[in-house]
Amino acid sequence: MSKVPRRESDSAFRRTDSDRRGVKPPDSQANALRDALRCQEAEFAAGAPAFASVAARIRKEPSRIDAAPWTAAKSLRVAGELALSQLRIVPQTVLPAALIVAAAAVIGASMARYADSLFDATWLLSMILLVGAALTATLALASERPDSIALATPVGPQTVTLVRLAAVLCIDAASGIAACAAASLAGVPIDLGALASAWLVPLAAVSGASAFIAVWTGSSWAGSIVGAASISVVAPVAHAAADSGIGLLIADLQGALGPVGIVVFGIALLAATVCSARRAAVARMQAA
């Protein structure tokens, strides 16, 4: 009596057992299912049009991909409309904060005349306005909750951040000019040259530092603190601290950079804030 190999005997036993229970092997089931699908396809495809006619109909219909591109004027108009529509995202606390800071700057400059020349009126006015710029930038950009609106808008978080920054800088400039005019009307001597070097030159750097921290942390307080701290580096030093060691060091640093260097540094910070807005928003939402 010949011995059957173990593998062949096992497979033969399984086939015999499957046939005895009326269950088809897996290969037979797959073939039967394929045959059934082919029969059903042939039954329903009897009245269907031929492939050539369907392809010809598709070729005759105009494709949206082949549509004429927009003109440059239309592209700019649509981009402008989408960008302006994002102004509603700017919190309503920005304008009141700017006005309050401008009023405080006028009051501080008026009181500087009685400070025994410790603080120049123009310098104090500029410093208070720079603090307000740091505050308004963080109020406009910081979001204590996940900023899903910036990610869902068709223009993207970069454009939303750019529009917010542009709106805030315009508000800061308008409130600053109004504060200077009000201080002049109140009898405060305002030096336009000192005002330009103490307020306009470091404005972009202070706003850029505040905005960058606010975008990446989502906290208005963190951005405000960093922005206020940057004022001591990019703004002129007060007369009372000009002869100190730190004052001389800051003066040397500002002299090395120059007004143009400080402005370029501020623009670079603003550009970095805008370019990294999407990455920062996604990182904050993933960490939430």
Short mmCIF file of C-alpha atoms in Angstrom, two decimals:
data_model
loop_
_atom_site.label_atom_id
_atom_site.label_comp_id
_atom_site.label_asym_id
_atom_site.label_seq_id
_atom_site.Cartn_x
_atom_site.Cartn_y
_atom_site.Cartn_z
CA MET A 1 0.00 0.00 0.00
CA SER A 2 1.55 3.27 -1.22
CA LYS A 3 1.78 6.23 1.04
CA VAL A 4 0.25 9.56 -0.10
CA PRO A 5 2.32 12.67 0.70
CA ARG A 6 0.99 14.69 3.58
CA ARG A 7 0.31 17.91 1.60
CA GLU A 8 -1.52 16.10 -1.21
CA SER A 9 -3.54 14.10 1.27
CA ASP A 10 -4.53 17.23 3.20
CA SER A 11 -5.62 19.10 0.04
CA ALA A 12 -7.52 16.07 -1.17
CA PHE A 13 -9.24 15.80 2.19
CA ARG A 14 -10.24 19.49 2.06
CA ARG A 15 -11.63 19.16 -1.47
CA THR A 16 -13.56 16.04 -0.49
CA ASP A 17 -14.90 17.70 2.64
CA SER A 18 -15.95 20.85 0.70
CA ASP A 19 -17.71 18.80 -1.96
CA ARG A 20 -19.42 16.74 0.73
CA ARG A 21 -20.80 19.92 2.41
CA GLY A 22 -21.80 21.50 -0.91
CA VAL A 23 -19.38 24.46 -0.56
CA LYS A 24 -17.33 25.42 -3.58
CA PRO A 25 -13.61 26.20 -3.26
CA PRO A 26 -12.58 29.88 -3.34
CA ASP A 27 -11.44 29.70 -6.97
CA SER A 28 -14.77 28.30 -8.07
CA GLN A 29 -16.64 31.00 -6.15
CA ALA A 30 -14.59 33.74 -7.81
CA ASN A 31 -15.20 32.27 -11.27
CA ALA A 32 -18.91 32.00 -10.62
CA LEU A 33 -19.08 35.62 -9.40
CA ARG A 34 -17.15 36.80 -12.45
CA ASP A 35 -19.49 34.94 -14.79
CA ALA A 36 -22.54 36.39 -13.05
CA LEU A 37 -21.17 39.93 -13.35
CA ARG A 38 -20.42 39.41 -17.02
CA CYS A 39 -23.95 38.19 -17.65
CA GLN A 40 -25.44 41.15 -15.82
CA GLU A 41 -23.20 43.59 -17.69
CA ALA A 42 -24.14 42.09 -21.02
CA GLU A 43 -27.83 42.28 -20.11
CA PHE A 44 -27.77 45.97 -19.14
CA ALA A 45 -25.39 47.00 -21.92
CA ALA A 46 -27.72 45.87 -24.66
CA GLY A 47 -29.31 49.31 -25.11
CA ALA A 48 -26.28 51.41 -24.19
CA PRO A 49 -24.59 53.54 -26.87
CA ALA A 50 -21.30 52.47 -28.30
CA PHE A 51 -18.05 53.73 -26.88
CA ALA A 52 -17.22 55.65 -30.05
CA SER A 53 -20.46 57.67 -29.86
CA VAL A 54 -19.88 58.50 -26.18
CA ALA A 55 -16.31 59.63 -26.91
CA ALA A 56 -17.50 61.77 -29.84
CA ARG A 57 -20.11 63.48 -27.65
CA ILE A 58 -17.47 64.25 -25.01
CA ARG A 59 -15.16 65.73 -27.64
CA LYS A 60 -17.94 67.98 -28.97
CA GLU A 61 -18.82 69.46 -25.56
CA PRO A 62 -16.70 72.46 -24.52
CA SER A 63 -14.28 71.82 -21.68
CA ARG A 64 -13.93 74.21 -18.75
CA ILE A 65 -10.20 73.62 -18.84
CA ASP A 66 -10.03 75.10 -22.33
CA ALA A 67 -11.88 78.27 -21.27
CA ALA A 68 -10.26 81.62 -22.02
CA PRO A 69 -8.09 82.89 -19.14
CA TRP A 70 -9.08 85.95 -17.18
CA THR A 71 -7.59 89.25 -18.11
CA ALA A 72 -5.15 90.95 -15.75
CA ALA A 73 -7.72 93.60 -14.87
CA LYS A 74 -10.34 91.00 -13.94
CA SER A 75 -7.82 89.02 -11.89
CA LEU A 76 -6.82 92.13 -9.96
CA ARG A 77 -10.45 93.11 -9.42
CA VAL A 78 -11.42 89.68 -8.08
CA ALA A 79 -8.34 89.50 -5.87
CA GLY A 80 -9.09 92.97 -4.51
CA GLU A 81 -12.71 92.10 -3.77
CA LEU A 82 -11.69 88.90 -1.97
CA ALA A 83 -9.04 90.76 0.01
CA LEU A 84 -11.38 93.59 1.01
CA SER A 85 -13.97 91.06 2.11
CA GLN A 86 -11.49 89.87 4.74
CA LEU A 87 -11.59 93.22 6.54
CA ARG A 88 -14.59 92.00 8.49
CA ILE A 89 -12.27 89.51 10.22
CA VAL A 90 -10.34 92.35 11.87
CA PRO A 91 -11.67 92.59 15.44
CA GLN A 92 -13.70 95.64 16.30
CA THR A 93 -11.43 96.42 19.25
CA VAL A 94 -8.60 97.63 16.99
CA LEU A 95 -10.02 101.07 16.22
CA PRO A 96 -11.06 101.90 19.81
CA ALA A 97 -7.65 100.78 21.06
CA ALA A 98 -5.89 102.98 18.52
CA LEU A 99 -8.00 105.99 19.49
CA ILE A 100 -7.41 105.43 23.21
CA VAL A 101 -3.66 105.17 22.65
CA ALA A 102 -3.69 108.35 20.54
CA ALA A 103 -5.49 110.22 23.30
CA ALA A 104 -2.99 108.91 25.86
CA ALA A 105 -0.13 110.04 23.60
CA VAL A 106 -1.54 113.57 23.45
CA ILE A 107 -1.98 113.70 27.22
CA GLY A 108 1.54 112.35 27.80
CA ALA A 109 3.10 114.83 25.38
CA SER A 110 1.22 117.67 27.06
CA MET A 111 2.48 116.61 30.50
CA ALA A 112 6.07 116.20 29.24
CA ARG A 113 6.46 119.98 29.26
CA TYR A 114 6.35 119.88 33.06
CA ALA A 115 8.79 116.96 33.49
CA ASP A 116 11.92 119.16 33.86
CA SER A 117 13.24 118.06 30.44
CA LEU A 118 13.52 114.40 31.48
CA PHE A 119 11.43 113.37 28.51
CA ASP A 120 11.06 115.23 25.25
CA ALA A 121 7.45 115.77 24.23
CA THR A 122 8.01 114.46 20.71
CA TRP A 123 9.88 111.40 22.03
CA LEU A 124 7.18 110.56 24.58
CA LEU A 125 4.45 111.00 21.97
CA SER A 126 6.29 108.63 19.61
CA MET A 127 6.87 105.98 22.29
CA ILE A 128 3.22 105.87 23.30
CA LEU A 129 2.17 105.59 19.65
CA LEU A 130 4.62 102.71 19.13
CA VAL A 131 3.17 100.89 22.15
CA GLY A 132 -0.24 101.37 20.57
CA ALA A 133 1.05 99.93 17.28
CA ALA A 134 2.26 96.81 19.09
CA LEU A 135 -1.11 96.45 20.79
CA THR A 136 -3.27 96.96 17.70
CA ALA A 137 -1.17 94.55 15.61
CA THR A 138 -1.65 91.77 18.13
CA LEU A 139 -5.34 92.50 18.52
CA ALA A 140 -5.85 92.20 14.78
CA LEU A 141 -3.81 89.03 14.27
CA ALA A 142 -4.01 87.02 17.46
CA SER A 143 -6.75 84.45 17.81
CA GLU A 144 -7.44 82.78 21.13
CA ARG A 145 -9.54 80.19 19.30
CA PRO A 146 -8.57 78.19 16.18
CA ASP A 147 -8.75 80.59 13.25
CA SER A 148 -10.66 78.31 10.88
CA ILE A 149 -11.93 81.30 8.89
CA ALA A 150 -8.43 82.14 7.71
CA LEU A 151 -7.93 78.58 6.47
CA ALA A 152 -11.34 78.34 4.80
CA THR A 153 -11.25 81.58 2.82
CA PRO A 154 -10.46 81.24 -0.90
CA VAL A 155 -7.55 83.69 -0.69
CA GLY A 156 -5.76 81.82 2.09
CA PRO A 157 -4.28 82.82 5.45
CA GLN A 158 -1.44 84.74 3.80
CA THR A 159 -3.79 87.22 2.14
CA VAL A 160 -5.94 87.47 5.26
CA THR A 161 -2.85 88.30 7.33
CA LEU A 162 -1.66 90.81 4.74
CA VAL A 163 -5.03 92.57 4.72
CA ARG A 164 -5.14 92.67 8.51
CA LEU A 165 -1.64 94.12 8.71
CA ALA A 166 -2.40 96.70 6.04
CA ALA A 167 -5.59 97.74 7.82
CA VAL A 168 -3.84 97.99 11.18
CA LEU A 169 -0.93 100.03 9.80
CA CYS A 170 -3.38 102.42 8.13
CA ILE A 171 -5.30 102.80 11.38
CA ASP A 172 -2.08 103.38 13.33
CA ALA A 173 -0.86 105.96 10.83
CA ALA A 174 -4.19 107.82 10.83
CA SER A 175 -4.44 107.82 14.63
CA GLY A 176 -0.81 108.93 14.93
CA ILE A 177 -1.30 111.84 12.56
CA ALA A 178 -4.45 112.83 14.45
CA ALA A 179 -2.54 112.67 17.75
CA CYS A 180 0.24 114.88 16.38
CA ALA A 181 -2.28 117.41 15.12
CA ALA A 182 -4.13 117.42 18.44
CA ALA A 183 -0.86 117.85 20.35
CA SER A 184 0.13 120.77 18.14
CA LEU A 185 -3.23 122.41 18.70
CA ALA A 186 -2.73 121.92 22.46
CA GLY A 187 0.49 123.90 22.29
CA VAL A 188 2.96 121.02 22.43
CA PRO A 189 6.10 121.73 20.39
CA ILE A 190 6.39 118.90 17.87
CA ASP A 191 9.63 118.38 15.97
CA LEU A 192 8.71 116.75 12.66
CA GLY A 193 12.21 115.40 12.06
CA ALA A 194 12.38 113.83 15.51
CA LEU A 195 8.86 112.51 15.06
CA ALA A 196 9.82 110.78 11.80
CA SER A 197 12.90 109.13 13.31
CA ALA A 198 11.23 108.18 16.59
CA TRP A 199 7.84 107.00 15.28
CA LEU A 200 7.72 106.37 11.52
CA VAL A 201 11.11 104.66 11.18
CA PRO A 202 10.60 101.97 13.88
CA LEU A 203 6.86 101.54 13.20
CA ALA A 204 7.30 98.63 10.77
CA ALA A 205 9.81 96.86 13.03
CA VAL A 206 7.58 97.10 16.12
CA SER A 207 4.47 96.01 14.22
CA GLY A 208 6.38 93.19 12.50
CA ALA A 209 7.79 91.81 15.75
CA SER A 210 4.38 91.93 17.44
CA ALA A 211 2.62 90.39 14.45
CA PHE A 212 5.13 87.55 14.04
CA ILE A 213 4.84 86.47 17.68
CA ALA A 214 1.05 86.86 17.64
CA VAL A 215 0.67 84.72 14.51
CA TRP A 216 2.84 81.89 15.80
CA THR A 217 1.62 81.88 19.40
CA GLY A 218 -2.00 82.95 18.92
CA SER A 219 -1.66 85.12 22.03
CA SER A 220 -2.14 88.87 21.95
CA TRP A 221 -0.31 89.30 25.25
CA ALA A 222 2.84 87.58 24.00
CA GLY A 223 2.89 89.69 20.85
CA SER A 224 2.31 92.89 22.80
CA ILE A 225 5.12 92.17 25.24
CA VAL A 226 7.61 91.34 22.49
CA GLY A 227 6.55 94.38 20.47
CA ALA A 228 6.87 96.70 23.45
CA ALA A 229 10.29 95.23 24.25
CA SER A 230 11.47 95.80 20.68
CA ILE A 231 10.76 99.53 21.03
CA SER A 232 13.80 99.90 23.27
CA VAL A 233 16.00 98.46 20.51
CA VAL A 234 14.73 100.19 17.36
CA ALA A 235 13.53 103.53 18.79
CA PRO A 236 15.75 106.41 19.94
CA VAL A 237 16.81 106.40 23.56
CA ALA A 238 15.41 108.98 25.97
CA HIS A 239 17.61 111.87 27.02
CA ALA A 240 17.63 110.65 30.61
CA ALA A 241 19.18 107.28 29.62
CA ALA A 242 21.33 108.43 26.71
CA ASP A 243 24.55 108.50 28.77
CA SER A 244 24.09 105.09 30.39
CA GLY A 245 25.86 101.95 29.23
CA ILE A 246 22.75 100.35 27.75
CA GLY A 247 21.76 103.63 26.12
CA LEU A 248 25.15 103.97 24.44
CA LEU A 249 25.00 100.34 23.27
CA ILE A 250 21.54 100.81 21.73
CA ALA A 251 22.65 104.07 20.13
CA ASP A 252 25.66 102.31 18.57
CA LEU A 253 23.43 99.52 17.28
CA GLN A 254 20.96 101.96 15.75
CA GLY A 255 23.81 103.95 14.24
CA ALA A 256 25.17 100.78 12.61
CA LEU A 257 21.79 99.89 11.16
CA GLY A 258 20.69 103.39 10.26
CA PRO A 259 17.12 104.44 9.56
CA VAL A 260 17.06 102.52 6.27
CA GLY A 261 18.28 99.35 7.96
CA ILE A 262 15.62 99.58 10.66
CA VAL A 263 12.89 100.07 8.04
CA VAL A 264 14.19 97.13 5.96
CA PHE A 265 14.31 94.97 9.10
CA GLY A 266 10.69 95.83 9.86
CA ILE A 267 9.56 95.07 6.32
CA ALA A 268 11.36 91.72 6.51
CA LEU A 269 9.51 90.87 9.72
CA LEU A 270 6.17 91.78 8.14
CA ALA A 271 6.97 89.67 5.07
CA ALA A 272 7.97 86.71 7.25
CA THR A 273 4.70 87.04 9.16
CA VAL A 274 2.63 87.00 5.97
CA CYS A 275 4.56 84.14 4.32
CA SER A 276 4.38 81.88 7.38
CA ALA A 277 0.73 82.59 8.23
CA ARG A 278 -0.63 79.31 6.81
CA ARG A 279 2.02 77.18 8.50
CA ALA A 280 1.42 78.93 11.82
CA ALA A 281 -2.37 78.56 11.55
CA VAL A 282 -2.11 74.84 10.75
CA ALA A 283 0.35 74.30 13.61
CA ARG A 284 -1.97 76.04 16.09
CA MET A 285 -4.98 74.02 14.96
CA GLN A 286 -3.07 70.74 15.22
CA ALA A 287 -1.85 71.63 18.68
CA ALA A 288 -5.34 72.61 19.87
#
